[in-house]
mmCIF file of N, CA, C and O in Angstrom:
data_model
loop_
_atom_site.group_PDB
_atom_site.id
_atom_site.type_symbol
_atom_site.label_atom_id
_atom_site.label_comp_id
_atom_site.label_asym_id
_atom_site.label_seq_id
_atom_site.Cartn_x
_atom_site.Cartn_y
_atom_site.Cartn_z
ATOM 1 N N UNK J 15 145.202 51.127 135.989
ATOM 2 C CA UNK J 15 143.928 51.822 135.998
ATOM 3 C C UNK J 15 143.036 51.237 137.086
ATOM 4 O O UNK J 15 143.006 50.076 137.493
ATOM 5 N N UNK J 16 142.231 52.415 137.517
ATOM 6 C CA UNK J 16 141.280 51.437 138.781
ATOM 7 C C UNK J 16 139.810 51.366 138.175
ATOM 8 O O UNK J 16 139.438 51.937 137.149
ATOM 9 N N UNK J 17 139.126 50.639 138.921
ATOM 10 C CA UNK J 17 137.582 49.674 138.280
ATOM 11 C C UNK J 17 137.397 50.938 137.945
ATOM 12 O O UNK J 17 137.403 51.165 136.735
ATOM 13 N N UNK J 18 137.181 52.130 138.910
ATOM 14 C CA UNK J 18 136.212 53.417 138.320
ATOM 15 C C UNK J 18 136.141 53.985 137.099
ATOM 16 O O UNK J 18 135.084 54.258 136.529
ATOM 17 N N UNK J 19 137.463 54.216 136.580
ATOM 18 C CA UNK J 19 138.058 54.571 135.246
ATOM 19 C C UNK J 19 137.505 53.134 134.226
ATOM 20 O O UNK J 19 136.887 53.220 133.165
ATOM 21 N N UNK J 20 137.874 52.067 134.810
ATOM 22 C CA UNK J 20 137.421 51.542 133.532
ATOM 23 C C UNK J 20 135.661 51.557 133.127
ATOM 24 O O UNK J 20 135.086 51.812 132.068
ATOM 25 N N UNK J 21 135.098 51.125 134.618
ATOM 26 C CA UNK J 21 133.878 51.258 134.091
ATOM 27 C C UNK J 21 133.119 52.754 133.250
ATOM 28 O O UNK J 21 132.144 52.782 132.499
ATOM 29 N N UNK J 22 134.162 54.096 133.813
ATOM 30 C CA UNK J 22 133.766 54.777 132.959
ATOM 31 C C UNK J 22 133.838 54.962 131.619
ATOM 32 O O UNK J 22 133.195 55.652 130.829
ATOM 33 N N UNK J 23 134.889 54.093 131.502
ATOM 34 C CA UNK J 23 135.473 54.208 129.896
ATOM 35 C C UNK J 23 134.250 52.946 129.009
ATOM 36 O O UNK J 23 133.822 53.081 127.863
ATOM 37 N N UNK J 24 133.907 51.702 130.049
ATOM 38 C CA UNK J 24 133.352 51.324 129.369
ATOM 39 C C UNK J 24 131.545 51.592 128.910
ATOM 40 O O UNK J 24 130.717 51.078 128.157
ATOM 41 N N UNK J 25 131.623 52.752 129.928
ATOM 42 C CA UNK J 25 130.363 53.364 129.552
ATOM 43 C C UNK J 25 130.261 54.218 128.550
ATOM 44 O O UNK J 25 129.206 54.406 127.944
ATOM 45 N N UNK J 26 131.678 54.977 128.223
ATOM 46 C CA UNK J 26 131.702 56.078 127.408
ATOM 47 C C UNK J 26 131.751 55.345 125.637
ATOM 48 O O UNK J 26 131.501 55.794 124.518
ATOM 49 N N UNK J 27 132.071 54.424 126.016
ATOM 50 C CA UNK J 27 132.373 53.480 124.575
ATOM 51 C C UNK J 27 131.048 52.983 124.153
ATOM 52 O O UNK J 27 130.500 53.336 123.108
ATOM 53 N N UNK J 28 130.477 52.016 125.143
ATOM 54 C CA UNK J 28 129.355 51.228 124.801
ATOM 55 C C UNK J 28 127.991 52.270 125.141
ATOM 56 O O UNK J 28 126.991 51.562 125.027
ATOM 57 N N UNK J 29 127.702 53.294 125.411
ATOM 58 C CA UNK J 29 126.790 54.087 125.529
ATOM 59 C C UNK J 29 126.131 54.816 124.052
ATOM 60 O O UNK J 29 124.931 54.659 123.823
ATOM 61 N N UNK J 30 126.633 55.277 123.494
ATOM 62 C CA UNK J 30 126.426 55.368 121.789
ATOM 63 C C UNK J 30 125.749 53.873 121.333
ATOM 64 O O UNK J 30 124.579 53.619 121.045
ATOM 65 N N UNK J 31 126.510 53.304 121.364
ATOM 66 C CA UNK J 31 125.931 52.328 120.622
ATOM 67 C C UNK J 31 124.640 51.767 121.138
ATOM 68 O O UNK J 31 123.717 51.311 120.463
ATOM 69 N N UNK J 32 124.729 51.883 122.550
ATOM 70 C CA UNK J 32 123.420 51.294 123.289
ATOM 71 C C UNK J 32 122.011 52.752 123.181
ATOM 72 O O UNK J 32 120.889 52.375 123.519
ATOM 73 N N UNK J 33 122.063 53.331 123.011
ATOM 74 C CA UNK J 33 121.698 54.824 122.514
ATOM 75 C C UNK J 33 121.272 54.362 121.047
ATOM 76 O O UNK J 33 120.069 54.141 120.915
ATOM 77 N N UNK J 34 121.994 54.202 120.048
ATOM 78 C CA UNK J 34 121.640 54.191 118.540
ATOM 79 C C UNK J 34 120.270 52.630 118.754
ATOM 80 O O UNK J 34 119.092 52.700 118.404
ATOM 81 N N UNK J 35 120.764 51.742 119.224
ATOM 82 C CA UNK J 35 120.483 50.622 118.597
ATOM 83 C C UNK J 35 119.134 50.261 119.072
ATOM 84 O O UNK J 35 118.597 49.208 118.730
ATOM 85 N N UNK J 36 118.410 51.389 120.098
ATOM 86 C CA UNK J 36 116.909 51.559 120.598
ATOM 87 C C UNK J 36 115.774 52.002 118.747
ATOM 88 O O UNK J 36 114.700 51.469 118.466
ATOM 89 N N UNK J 37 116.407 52.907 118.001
ATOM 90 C CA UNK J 37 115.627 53.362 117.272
ATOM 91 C C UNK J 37 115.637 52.304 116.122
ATOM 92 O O UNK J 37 114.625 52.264 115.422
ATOM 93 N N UNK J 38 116.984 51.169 115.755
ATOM 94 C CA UNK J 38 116.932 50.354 115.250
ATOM 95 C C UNK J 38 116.292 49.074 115.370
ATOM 96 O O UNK J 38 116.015 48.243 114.505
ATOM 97 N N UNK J 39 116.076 49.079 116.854
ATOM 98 C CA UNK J 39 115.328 47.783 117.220
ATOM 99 C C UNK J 39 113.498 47.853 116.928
ATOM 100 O O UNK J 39 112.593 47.084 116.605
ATOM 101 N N UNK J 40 113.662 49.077 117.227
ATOM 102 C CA UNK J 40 111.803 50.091 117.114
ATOM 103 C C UNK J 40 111.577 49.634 115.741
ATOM 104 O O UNK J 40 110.664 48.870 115.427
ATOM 105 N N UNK J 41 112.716 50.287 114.675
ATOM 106 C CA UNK J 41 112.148 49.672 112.973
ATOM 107 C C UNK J 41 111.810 48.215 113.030
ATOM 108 O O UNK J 41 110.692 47.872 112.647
ATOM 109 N N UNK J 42 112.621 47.363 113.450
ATOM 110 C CA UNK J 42 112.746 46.437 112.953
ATOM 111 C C UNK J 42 111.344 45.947 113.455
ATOM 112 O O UNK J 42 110.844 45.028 112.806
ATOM 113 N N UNK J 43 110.685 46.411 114.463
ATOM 114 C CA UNK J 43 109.460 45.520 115.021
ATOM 115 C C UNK J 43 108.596 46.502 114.075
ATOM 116 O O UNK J 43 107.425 46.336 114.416
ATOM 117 N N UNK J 44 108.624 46.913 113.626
ATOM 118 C CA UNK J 44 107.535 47.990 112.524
ATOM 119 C C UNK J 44 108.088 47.577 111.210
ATOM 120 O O UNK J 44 107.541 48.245 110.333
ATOM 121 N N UNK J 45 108.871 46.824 110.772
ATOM 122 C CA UNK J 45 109.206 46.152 109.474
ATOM 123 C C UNK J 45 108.345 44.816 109.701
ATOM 124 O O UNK J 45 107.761 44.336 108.730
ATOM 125 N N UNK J 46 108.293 44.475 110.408
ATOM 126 C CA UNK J 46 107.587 43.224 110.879
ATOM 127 C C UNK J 46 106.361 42.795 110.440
ATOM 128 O O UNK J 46 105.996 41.910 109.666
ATOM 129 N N UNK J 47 105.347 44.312 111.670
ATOM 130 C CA UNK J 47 103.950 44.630 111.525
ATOM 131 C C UNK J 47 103.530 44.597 109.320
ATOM 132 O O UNK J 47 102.680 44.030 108.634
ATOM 133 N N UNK J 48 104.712 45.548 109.020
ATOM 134 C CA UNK J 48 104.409 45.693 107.690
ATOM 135 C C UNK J 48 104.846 44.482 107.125
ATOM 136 O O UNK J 48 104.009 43.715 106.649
ATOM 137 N N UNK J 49 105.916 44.237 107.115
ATOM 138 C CA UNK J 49 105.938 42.542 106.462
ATOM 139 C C UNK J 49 104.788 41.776 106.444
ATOM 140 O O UNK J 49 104.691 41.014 105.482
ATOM 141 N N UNK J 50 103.471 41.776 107.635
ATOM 142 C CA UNK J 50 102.701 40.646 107.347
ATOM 143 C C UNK J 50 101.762 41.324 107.031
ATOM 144 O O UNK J 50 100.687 40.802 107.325
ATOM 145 N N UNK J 51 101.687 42.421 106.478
ATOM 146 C CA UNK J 51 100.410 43.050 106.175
ATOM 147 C C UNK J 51 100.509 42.807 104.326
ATOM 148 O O UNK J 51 99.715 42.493 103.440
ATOM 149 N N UNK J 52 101.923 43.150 104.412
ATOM 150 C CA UNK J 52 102.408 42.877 102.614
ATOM 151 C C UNK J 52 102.083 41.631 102.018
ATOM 152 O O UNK J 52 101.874 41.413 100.824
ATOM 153 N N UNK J 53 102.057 40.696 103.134
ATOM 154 C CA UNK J 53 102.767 39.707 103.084
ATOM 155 C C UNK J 53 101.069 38.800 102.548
ATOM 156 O O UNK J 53 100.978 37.895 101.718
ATOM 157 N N UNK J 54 100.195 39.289 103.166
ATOM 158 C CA UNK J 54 98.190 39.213 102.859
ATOM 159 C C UNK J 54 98.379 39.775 101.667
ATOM 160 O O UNK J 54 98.108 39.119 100.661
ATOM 161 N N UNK J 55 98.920 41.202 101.553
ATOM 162 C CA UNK J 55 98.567 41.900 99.782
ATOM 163 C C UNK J 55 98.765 41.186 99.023
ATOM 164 O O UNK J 55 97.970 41.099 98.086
ATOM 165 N N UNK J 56 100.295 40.076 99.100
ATOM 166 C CA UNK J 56 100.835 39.101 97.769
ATOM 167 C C UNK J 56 100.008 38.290 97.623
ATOM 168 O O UNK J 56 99.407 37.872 96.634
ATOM 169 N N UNK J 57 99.968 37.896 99.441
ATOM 170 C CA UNK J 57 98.865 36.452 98.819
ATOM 171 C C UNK J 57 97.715 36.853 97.937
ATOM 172 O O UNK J 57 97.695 36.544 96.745
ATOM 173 N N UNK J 58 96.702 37.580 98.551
ATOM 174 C CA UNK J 58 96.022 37.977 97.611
ATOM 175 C C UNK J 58 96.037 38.422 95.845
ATOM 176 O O UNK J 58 95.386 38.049 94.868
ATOM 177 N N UNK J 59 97.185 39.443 96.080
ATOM 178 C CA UNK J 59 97.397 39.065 94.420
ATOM 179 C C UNK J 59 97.743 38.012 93.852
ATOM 180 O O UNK J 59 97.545 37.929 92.640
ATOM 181 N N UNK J 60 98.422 36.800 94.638
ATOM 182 C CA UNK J 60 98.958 35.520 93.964
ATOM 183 C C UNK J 60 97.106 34.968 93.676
ATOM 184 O O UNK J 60 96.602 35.020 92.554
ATOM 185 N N UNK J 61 96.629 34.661 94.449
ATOM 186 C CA UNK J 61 95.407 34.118 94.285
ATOM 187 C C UNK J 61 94.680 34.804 93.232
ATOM 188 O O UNK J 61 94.283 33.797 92.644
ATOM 189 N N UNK J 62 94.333 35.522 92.733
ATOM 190 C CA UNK J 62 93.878 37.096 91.559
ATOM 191 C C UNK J 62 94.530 36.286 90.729
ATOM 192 O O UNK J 62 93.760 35.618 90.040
ATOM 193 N N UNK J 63 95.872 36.060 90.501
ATOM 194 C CA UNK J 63 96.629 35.850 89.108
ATOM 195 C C UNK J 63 96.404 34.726 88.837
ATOM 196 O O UNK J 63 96.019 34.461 87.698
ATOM 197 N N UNK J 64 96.572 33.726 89.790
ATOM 198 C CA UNK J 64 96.270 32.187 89.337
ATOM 199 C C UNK J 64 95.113 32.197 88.837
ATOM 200 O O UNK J 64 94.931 31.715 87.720
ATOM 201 N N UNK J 65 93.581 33.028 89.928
ATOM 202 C CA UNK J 65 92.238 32.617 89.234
ATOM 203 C C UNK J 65 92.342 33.207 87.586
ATOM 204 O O UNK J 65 91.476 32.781 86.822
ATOM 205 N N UNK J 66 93.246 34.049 87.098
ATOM 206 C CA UNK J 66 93.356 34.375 86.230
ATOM 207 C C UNK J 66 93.637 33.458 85.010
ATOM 208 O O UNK J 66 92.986 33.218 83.992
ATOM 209 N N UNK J 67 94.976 32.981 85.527
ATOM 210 C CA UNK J 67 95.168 33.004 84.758
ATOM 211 C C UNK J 67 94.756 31.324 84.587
ATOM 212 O O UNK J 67 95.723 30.772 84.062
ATOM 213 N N UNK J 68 94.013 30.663 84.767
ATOM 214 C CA UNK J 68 93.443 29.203 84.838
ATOM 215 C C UNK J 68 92.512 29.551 84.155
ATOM 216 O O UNK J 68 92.398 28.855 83.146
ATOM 217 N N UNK J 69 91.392 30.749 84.310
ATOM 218 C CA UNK J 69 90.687 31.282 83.252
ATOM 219 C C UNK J 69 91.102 31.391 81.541
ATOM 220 O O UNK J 69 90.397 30.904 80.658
ATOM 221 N N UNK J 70 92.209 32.028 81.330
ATOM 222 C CA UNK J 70 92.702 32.413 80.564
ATOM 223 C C UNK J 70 93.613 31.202 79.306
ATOM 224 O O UNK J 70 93.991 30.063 79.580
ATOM 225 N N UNK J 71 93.718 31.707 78.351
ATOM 226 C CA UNK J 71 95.260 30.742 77.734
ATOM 227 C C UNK J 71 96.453 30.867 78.358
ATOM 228 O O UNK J 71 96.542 31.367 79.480
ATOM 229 N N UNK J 72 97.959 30.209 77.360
ATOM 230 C CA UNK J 72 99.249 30.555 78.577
ATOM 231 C C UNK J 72 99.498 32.011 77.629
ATOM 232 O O UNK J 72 100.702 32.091 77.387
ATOM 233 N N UNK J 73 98.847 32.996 77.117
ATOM 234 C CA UNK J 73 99.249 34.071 76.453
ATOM 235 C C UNK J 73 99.750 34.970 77.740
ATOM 236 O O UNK J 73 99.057 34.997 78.757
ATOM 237 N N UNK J 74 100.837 35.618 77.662
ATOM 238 C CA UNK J 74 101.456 36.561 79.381
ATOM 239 C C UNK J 74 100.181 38.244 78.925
ATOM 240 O O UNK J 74 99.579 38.593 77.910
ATOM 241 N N UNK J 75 100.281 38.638 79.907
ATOM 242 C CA UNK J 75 99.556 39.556 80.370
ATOM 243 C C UNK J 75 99.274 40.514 79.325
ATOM 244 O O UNK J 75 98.259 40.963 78.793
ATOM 245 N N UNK J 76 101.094 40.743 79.164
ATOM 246 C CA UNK J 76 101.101 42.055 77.857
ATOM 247 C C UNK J 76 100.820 41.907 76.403
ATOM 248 O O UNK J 76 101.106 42.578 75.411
ATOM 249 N N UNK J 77 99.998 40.526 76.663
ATOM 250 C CA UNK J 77 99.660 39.976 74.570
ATOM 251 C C UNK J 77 100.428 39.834 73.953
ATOM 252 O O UNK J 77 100.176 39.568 72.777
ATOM 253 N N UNK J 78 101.937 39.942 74.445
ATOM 254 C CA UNK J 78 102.819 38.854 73.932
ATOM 255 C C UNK J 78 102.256 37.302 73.186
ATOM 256 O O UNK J 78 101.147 36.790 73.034
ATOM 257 N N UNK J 79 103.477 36.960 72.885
ATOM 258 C CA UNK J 79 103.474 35.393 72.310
ATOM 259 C C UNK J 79 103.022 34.321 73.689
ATOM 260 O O UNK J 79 102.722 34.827 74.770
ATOM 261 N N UNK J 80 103.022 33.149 73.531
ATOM 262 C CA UNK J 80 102.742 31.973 74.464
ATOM 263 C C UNK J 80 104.194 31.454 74.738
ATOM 264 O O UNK J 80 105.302 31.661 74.244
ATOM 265 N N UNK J 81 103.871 30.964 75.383
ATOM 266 C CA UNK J 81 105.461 29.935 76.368
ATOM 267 C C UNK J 81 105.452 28.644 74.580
ATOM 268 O O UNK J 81 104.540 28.047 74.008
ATOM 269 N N UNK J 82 106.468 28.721 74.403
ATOM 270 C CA UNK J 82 106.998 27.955 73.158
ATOM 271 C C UNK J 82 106.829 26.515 73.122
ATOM 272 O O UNK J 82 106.914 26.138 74.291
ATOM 273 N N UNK J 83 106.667 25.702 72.494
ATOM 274 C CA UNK J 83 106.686 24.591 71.908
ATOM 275 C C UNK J 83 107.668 23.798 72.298
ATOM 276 O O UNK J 83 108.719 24.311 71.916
ATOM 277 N N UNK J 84 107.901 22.645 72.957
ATOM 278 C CA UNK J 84 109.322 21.966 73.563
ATOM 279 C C UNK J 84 109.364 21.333 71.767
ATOM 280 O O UNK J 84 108.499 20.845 71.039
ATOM 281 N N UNK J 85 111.002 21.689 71.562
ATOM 282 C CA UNK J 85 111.327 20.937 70.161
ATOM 283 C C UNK J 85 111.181 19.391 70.469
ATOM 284 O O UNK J 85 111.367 18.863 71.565
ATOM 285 N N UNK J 86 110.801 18.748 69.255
ATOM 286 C CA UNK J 86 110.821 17.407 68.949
ATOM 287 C C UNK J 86 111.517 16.405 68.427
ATOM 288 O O UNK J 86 111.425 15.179 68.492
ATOM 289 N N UNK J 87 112.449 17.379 67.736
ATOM 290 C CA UNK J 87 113.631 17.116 67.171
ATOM 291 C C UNK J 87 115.072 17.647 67.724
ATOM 292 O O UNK J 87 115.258 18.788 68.145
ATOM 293 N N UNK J 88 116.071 16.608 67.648
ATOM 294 C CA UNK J 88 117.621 17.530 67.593
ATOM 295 C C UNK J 88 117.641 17.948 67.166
ATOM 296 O O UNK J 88 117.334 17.523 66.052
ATOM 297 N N UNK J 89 118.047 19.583 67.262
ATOM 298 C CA UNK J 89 118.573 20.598 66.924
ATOM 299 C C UNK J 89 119.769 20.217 64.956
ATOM 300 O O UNK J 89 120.682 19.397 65.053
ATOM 301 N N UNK J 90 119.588 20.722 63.901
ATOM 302 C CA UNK J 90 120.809 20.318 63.213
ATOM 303 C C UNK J 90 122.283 21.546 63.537
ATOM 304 O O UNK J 90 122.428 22.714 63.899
ATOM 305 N N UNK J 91 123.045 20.500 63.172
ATOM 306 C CA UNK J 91 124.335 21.141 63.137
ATOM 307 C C UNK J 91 124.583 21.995 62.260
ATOM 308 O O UNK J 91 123.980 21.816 61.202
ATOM 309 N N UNK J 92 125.564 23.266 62.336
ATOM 310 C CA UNK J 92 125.212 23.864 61.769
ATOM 311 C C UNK J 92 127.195 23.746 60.658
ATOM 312 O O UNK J 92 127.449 23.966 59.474
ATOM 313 N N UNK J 93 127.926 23.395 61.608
ATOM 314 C CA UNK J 93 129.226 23.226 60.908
ATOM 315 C C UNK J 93 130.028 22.004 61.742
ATOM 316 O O UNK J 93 130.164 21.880 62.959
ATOM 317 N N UNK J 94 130.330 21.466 61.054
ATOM 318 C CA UNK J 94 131.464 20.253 61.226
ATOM 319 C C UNK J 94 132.385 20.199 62.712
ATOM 320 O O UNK J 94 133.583 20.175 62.433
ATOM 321 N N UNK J 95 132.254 20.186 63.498
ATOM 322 C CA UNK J 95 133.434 19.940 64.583
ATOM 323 C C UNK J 95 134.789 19.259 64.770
ATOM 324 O O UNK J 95 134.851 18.049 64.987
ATOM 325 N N UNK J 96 135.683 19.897 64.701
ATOM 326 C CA UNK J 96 137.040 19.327 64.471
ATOM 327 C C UNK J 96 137.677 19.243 65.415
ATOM 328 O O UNK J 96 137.936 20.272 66.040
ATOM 329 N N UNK J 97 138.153 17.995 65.848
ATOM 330 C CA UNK J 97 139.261 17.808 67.233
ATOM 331 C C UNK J 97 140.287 17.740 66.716
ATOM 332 O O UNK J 97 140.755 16.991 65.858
ATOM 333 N N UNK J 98 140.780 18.855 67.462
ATOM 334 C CA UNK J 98 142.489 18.888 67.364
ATOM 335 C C UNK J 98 143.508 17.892 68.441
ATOM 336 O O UNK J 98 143.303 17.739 69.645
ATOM 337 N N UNK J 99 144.815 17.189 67.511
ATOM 338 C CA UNK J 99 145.034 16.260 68.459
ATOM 339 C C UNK J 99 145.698 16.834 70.034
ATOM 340 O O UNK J 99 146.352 15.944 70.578
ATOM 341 N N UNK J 100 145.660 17.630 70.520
ATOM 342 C CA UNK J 100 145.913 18.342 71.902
ATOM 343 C C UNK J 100 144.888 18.054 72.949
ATOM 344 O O UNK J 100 145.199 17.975 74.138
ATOM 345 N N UNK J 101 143.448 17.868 72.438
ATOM 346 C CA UNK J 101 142.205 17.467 73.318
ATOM 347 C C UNK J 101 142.403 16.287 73.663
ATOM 348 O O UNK J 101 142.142 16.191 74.863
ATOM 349 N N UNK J 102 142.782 15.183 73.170
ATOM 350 C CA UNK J 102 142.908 14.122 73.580
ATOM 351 C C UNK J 102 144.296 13.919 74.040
ATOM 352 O O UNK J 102 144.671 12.747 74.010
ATOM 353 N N UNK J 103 145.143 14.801 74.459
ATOM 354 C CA UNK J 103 146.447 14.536 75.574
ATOM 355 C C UNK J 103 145.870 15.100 76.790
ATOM 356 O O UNK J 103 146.033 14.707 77.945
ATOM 357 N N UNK J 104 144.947 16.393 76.226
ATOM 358 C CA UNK J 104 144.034 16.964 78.092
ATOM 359 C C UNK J 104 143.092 16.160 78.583
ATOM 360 O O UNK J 104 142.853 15.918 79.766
ATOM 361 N N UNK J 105 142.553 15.745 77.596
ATOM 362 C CA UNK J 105 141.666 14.721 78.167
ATOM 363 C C UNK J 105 141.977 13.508 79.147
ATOM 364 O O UNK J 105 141.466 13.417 80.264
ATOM 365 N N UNK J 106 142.742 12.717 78.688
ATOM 366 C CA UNK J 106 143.649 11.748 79.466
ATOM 367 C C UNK J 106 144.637 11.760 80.726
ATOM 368 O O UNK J 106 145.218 10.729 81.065
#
């Protein structure tokens, strides 16, 4: 094959793609713009919720219950645990 042919071929190949990937590059800088505009909305609502909720008890939004009690005690058992002698040949 001579250069001419190939460079046409490699135009005919890589031309699509160089074609598509203009309107993809365009989003991505307009995902951007909006990313940091979103990106002020959260903060702002993060700041809203905290002043909130520092105001507030730990009751959640929907008047649900509160975040639970860390137990003080072990847990009791509720049935006997039995080792079978096979655990202690895997074990070893």
């Amino acid at each position: 094959m001579s250069t001419t042919s190939d460079l046409i071929t490699a135009a005919v190949l890589m031309a699509p793609g160089a074609i598509l990937s203009v309107p993809v590059v365009l989003s991505q800088r307009g995902s951007h713009a909006d990313s940091s505009s979103v990106q002020q909305a959260l903060a702002a609502s993060a700041a809203e919720r905290a002043a909130r909720a520092a105001a507030t008890e730990t009751a959640p939004p929907d008047g649900g219950e509160g975040i639970p009690a860390p137990a003080s005690e072990a847990p009791v058992r509720l049935a006997v645990v039995l080792q079978f002698p096979g655990a202690a040949r895997r074990a070893a």
